[in-house]
Coordinates of C-alpha atoms in Angstrom, one line a residue:
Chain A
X1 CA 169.9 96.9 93.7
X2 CA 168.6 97.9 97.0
X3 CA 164.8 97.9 95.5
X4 CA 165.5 94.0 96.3
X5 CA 164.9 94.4 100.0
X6 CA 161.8 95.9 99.7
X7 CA 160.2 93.0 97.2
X8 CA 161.7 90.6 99.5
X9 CA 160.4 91.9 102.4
X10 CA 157.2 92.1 100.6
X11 CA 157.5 88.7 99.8
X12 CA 157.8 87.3 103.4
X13 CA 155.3 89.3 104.3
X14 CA 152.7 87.6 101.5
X15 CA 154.3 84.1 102.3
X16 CA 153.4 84.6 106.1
X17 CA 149.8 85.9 105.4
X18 CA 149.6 82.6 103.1
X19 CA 151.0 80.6 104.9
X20 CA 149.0 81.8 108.3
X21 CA 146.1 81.9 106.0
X22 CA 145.2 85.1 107.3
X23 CA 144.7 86.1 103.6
X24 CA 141.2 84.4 103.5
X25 CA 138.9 86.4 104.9
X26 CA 136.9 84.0 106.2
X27 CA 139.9 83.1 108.5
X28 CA 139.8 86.3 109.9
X29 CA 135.8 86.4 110.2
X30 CA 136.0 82.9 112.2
X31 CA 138.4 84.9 114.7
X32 CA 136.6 88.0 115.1
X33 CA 133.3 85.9 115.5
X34 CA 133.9 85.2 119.6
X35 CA 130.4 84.3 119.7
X36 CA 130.3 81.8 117.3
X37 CA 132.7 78.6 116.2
X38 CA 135.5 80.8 117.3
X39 CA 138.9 80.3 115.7
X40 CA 141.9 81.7 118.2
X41 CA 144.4 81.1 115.0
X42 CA 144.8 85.1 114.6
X43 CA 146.0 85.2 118.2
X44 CA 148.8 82.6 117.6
X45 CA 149.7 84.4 114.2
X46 CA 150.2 87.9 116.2
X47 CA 152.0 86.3 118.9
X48 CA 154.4 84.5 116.7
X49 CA 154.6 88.3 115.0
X50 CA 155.5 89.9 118.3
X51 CA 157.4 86.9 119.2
X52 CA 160.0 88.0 116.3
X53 CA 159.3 92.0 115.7
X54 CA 159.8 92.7 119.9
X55 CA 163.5 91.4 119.9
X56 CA 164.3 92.3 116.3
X57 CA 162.8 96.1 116.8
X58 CA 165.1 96.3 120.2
X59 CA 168.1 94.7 118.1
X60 CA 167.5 97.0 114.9
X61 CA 167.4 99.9 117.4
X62 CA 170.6 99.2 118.6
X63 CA 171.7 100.4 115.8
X64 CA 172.0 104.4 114.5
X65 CA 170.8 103.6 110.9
X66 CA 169.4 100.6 108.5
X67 CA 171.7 98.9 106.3
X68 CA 170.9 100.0 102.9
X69 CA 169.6 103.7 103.7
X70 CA 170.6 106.7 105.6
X71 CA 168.1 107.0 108.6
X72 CA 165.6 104.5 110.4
X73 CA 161.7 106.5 109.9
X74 CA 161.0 105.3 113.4
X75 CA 157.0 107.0 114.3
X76 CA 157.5 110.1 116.2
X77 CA 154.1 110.3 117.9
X78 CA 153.6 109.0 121.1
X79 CA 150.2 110.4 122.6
X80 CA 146.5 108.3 122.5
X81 CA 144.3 110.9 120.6
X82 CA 140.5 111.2 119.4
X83 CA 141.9 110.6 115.8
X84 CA 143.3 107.7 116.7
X85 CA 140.7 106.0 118.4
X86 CA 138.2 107.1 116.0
X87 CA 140.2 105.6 113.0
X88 CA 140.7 102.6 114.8
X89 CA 137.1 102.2 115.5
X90 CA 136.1 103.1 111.9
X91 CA 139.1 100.5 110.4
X92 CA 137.4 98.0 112.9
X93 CA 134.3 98.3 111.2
X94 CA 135.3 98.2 108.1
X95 CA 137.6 95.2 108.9
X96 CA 134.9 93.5 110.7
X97 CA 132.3 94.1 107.5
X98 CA 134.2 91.5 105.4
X99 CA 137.2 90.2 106.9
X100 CA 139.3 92.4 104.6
X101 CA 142.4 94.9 106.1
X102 CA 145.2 96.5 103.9
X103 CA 147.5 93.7 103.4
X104 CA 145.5 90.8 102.6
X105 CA 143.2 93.2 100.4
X106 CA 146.3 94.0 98.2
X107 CA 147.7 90.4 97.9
X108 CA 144.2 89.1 97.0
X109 CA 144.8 91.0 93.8
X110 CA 146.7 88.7 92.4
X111 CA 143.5 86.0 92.5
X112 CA 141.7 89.3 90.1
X113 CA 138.9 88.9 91.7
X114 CA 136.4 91.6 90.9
X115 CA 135.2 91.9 94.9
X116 CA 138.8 92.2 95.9
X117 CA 139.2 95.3 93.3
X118 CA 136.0 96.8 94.9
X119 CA 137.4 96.8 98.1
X120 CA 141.1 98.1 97.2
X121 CA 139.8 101.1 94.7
X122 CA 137.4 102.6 97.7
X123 CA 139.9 101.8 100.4
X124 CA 141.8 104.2 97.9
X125 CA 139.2 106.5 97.9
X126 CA 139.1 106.0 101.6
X127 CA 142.6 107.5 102.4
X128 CA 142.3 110.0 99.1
X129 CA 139.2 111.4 101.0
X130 CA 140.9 111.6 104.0
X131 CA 144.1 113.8 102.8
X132 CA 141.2 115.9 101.4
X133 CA 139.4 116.4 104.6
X134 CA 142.4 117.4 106.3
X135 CA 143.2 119.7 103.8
X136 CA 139.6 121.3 104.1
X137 CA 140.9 122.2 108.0
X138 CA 143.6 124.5 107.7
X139 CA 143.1 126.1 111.0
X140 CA 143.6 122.8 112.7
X141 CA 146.9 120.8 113.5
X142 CA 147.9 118.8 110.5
X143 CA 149.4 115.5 110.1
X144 CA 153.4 116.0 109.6
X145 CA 153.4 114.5 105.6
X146 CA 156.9 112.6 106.8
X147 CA 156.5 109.4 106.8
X148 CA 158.0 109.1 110.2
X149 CA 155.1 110.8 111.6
X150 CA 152.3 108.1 110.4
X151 CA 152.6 105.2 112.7
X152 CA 152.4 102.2 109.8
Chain B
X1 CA 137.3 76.0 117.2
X2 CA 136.8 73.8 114.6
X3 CA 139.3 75.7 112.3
X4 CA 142.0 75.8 114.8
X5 CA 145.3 76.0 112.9
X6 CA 147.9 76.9 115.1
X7 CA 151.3 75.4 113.5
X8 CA 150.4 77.2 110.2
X9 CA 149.2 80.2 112.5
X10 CA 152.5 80.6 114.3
X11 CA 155.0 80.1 110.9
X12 CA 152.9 82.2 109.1
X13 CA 153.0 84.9 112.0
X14 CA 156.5 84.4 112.7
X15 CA 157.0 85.3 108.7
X16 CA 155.3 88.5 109.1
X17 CA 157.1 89.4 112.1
X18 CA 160.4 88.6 110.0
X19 CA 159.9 91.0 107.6
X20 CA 159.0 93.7 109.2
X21 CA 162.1 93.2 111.7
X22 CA 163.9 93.3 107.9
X23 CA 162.2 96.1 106.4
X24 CA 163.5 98.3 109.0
X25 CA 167.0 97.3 109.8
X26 CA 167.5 97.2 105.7
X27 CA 165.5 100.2 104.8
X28 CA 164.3 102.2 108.2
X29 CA 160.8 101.9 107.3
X30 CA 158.0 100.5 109.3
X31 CA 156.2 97.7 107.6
X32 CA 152.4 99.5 107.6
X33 CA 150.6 98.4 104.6
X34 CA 147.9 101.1 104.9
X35 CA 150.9 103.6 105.2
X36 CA 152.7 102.3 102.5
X37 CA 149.7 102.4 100.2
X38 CA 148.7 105.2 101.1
X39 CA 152.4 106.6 100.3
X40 CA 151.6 106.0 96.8
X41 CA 148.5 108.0 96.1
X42 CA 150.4 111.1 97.3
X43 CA 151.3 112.4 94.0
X44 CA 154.1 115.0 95.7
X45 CA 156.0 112.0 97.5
X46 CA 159.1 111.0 96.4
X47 CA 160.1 107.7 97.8
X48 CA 157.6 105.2 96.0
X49 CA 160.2 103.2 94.7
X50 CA 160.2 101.5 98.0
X51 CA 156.3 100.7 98.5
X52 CA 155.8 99.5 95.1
X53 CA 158.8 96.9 95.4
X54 CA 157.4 95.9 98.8
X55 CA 153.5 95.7 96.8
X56 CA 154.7 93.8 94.3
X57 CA 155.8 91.7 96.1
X58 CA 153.2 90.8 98.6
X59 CA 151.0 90.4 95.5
X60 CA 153.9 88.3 93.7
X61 CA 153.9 85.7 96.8
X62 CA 150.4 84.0 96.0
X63 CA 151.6 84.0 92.1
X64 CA 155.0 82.3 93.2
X65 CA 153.0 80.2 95.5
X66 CA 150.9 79.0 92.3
X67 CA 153.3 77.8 90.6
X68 CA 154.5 75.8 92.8
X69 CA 151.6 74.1 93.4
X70 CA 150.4 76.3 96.2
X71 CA 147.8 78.5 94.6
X72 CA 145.4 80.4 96.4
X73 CA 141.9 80.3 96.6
X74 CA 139.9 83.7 95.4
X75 CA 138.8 85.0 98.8
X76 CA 134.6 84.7 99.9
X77 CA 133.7 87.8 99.9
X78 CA 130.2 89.5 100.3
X79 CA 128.2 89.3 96.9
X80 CA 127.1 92.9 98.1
X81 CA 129.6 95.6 96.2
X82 CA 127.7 98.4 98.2
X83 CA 129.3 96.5 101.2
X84 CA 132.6 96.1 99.9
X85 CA 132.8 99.8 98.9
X86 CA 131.6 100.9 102.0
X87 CA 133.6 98.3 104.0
X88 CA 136.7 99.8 101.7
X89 CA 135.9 103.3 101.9
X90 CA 135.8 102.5 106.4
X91 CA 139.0 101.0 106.2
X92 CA 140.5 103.2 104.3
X93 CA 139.8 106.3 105.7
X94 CA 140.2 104.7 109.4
X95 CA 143.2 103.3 108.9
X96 CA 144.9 107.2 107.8
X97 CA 143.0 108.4 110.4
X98 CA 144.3 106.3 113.4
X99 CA 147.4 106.0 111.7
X100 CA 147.5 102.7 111.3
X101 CA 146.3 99.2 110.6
X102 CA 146.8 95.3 111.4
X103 CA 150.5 95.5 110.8
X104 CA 151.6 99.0 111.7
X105 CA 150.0 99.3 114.7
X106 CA 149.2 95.4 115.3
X107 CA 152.5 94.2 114.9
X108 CA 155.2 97.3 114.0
X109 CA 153.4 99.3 117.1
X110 CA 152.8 96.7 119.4
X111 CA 156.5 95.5 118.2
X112 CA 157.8 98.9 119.6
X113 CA 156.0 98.3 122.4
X114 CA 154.1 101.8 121.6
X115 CA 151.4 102.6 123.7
X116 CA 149.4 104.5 121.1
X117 CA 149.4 101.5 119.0
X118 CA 148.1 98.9 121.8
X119 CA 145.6 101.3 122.2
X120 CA 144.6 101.2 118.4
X121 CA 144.7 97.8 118.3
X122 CA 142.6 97.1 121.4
X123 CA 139.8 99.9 119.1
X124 CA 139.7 98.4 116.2
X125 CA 139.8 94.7 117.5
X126 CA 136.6 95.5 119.7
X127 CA 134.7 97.3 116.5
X128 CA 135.4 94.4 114.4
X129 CA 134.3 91.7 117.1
X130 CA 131.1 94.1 117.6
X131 CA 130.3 94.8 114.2
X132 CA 130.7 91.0 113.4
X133 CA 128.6 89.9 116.3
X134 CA 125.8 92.0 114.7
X135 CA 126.4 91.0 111.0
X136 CA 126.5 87.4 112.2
X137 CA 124.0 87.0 114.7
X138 CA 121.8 89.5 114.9
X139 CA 120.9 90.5 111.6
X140 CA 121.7 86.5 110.8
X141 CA 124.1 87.2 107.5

């Protein structure tokens, strides 16, 4: 019954985006918007993250494995590359088009609304069209397809 | 900062942080949402059983939170699909790009204290606070 920890995990995660209401788009809009009625709440919610993950990474590292599976799938790569910055940037204006990112995109599902379904079939597309394209470049260095080597 | 929330803000962040403390020390994988989605449209992998559990159930907490009298609001999105799909397709590809999104690099990289994630986080946070700048006040949508 390991599958448990996953949907629970999955579950805190919802709860905190909820909860934070970090799910709402507008939410996240009123942060981004620095130059309007600016709403620091997304600052508090990532430091109340880090305030947790910091010491609970360093205390999980302690450790040689996870509990419930054979080997921790920390990421491997360490150096600031163009791909990263460039996804970044791109994520950040896709982010910053409609307050959407991955995890409040796929809990909004649950509400069925048709916007919401837009969004998550092209982010889809998004990351389909990306494995193609670095298919299409066999001549260059491709991504490791372990999970350990994607960063999240 | 009329929509200040900060005691909501800081359990809600706190409850993110949790789980993806828990999501490594009980499974060894890093809570990234793009990376976990993305996970499952690779037809060859062989460990979805994982990211669906954890999908369904960040899609099961507003459904719990419903019935208990919690439900959640459909979110305001643009009436535009052209900019939802294009907004998608950016995020999407960006986030397999760079490796990363809000949580994996936000809060599992910055977690970590991984320099290539602060990095990515400072990027996209300075796209999205440009692009919104222009959506919001200079072409006044």
């Amino acid at each position: 019954m390991w599958i448990i920890a996953p949907l629970s995990c999955g579950l805190i995660f919802g709860a905190g985006l909820l909860i934070s209401g970090m799910v709402q788009p507008t939410k996240v809009l009123g942060f981004l918007d620095i130059f309007g009625a600016w709403d620091p709440s997304l600052a508090v919610v990532m430091a109340a993250a880090l305030a947790v993950a910091v010491p609970g990474f360093r205390l999980a590292g302690l450790r040689t494995g996870p509990l419930l599976a054979r080997d921790y799938f920390w990421p491997t790569r360490t150096g600031i590359d163009a791909p990263l910055v460039i996804g970044a940037a791109l994520f950040g204006i896709g982010w910053g088009l409609v307050g959407l990112c991955p995890g409040p995109a796929l809990e909004s599902l649950a509400t069925l609304s048709p916007g919401v379904i837009v969004f998550v079939v092209a982010m889809a597309a998004g990351m389909a069209l990306h494995s193609v394209w670095q298919k299409s470049r066999p001549a260059m260095r491709r991504d490791n397809p372990l999970a350990s080597a994607t960063d999240g | 900062m009329a929509q200040f929330t900060p005691l909501s803000a800081a359990i809600g962040g706190a409850l993110i942080g949790l789980s993806a403390v828990l999501l490594m020390l009980l499974t060894g994988r890093i809570a990234g949402i793009s990376g976990i989605f993305s996970g499952l449209l690779n037809l060859r992998s062989q460990d979805k059983g994982w990211r669906i559990a954890f999908i369904a159930g960040l899609i099961l907490a507003p459904v719990i939170a419903g019935a208990i009298g919690y439900g959640m609001a459909p979110p305001k999105l643009p009436a535009n699909w052209s900019v939802l799909a294009a907004a998608g397709l950016l995020v999407g590809f960006g986030t397999r790009l760079g490796g990363g999104c809000t949580s994996g690099h936000g809060i599992c990289g910055i977690g970590r204290l991984s320099p290539r994630s602060i990095a990515a986080t400072i990027v996209f946070m300075v796209t999205a606070v440009i692009t919104v700048a222009i959506t919001h006040h200079v072409l006044g949508g």
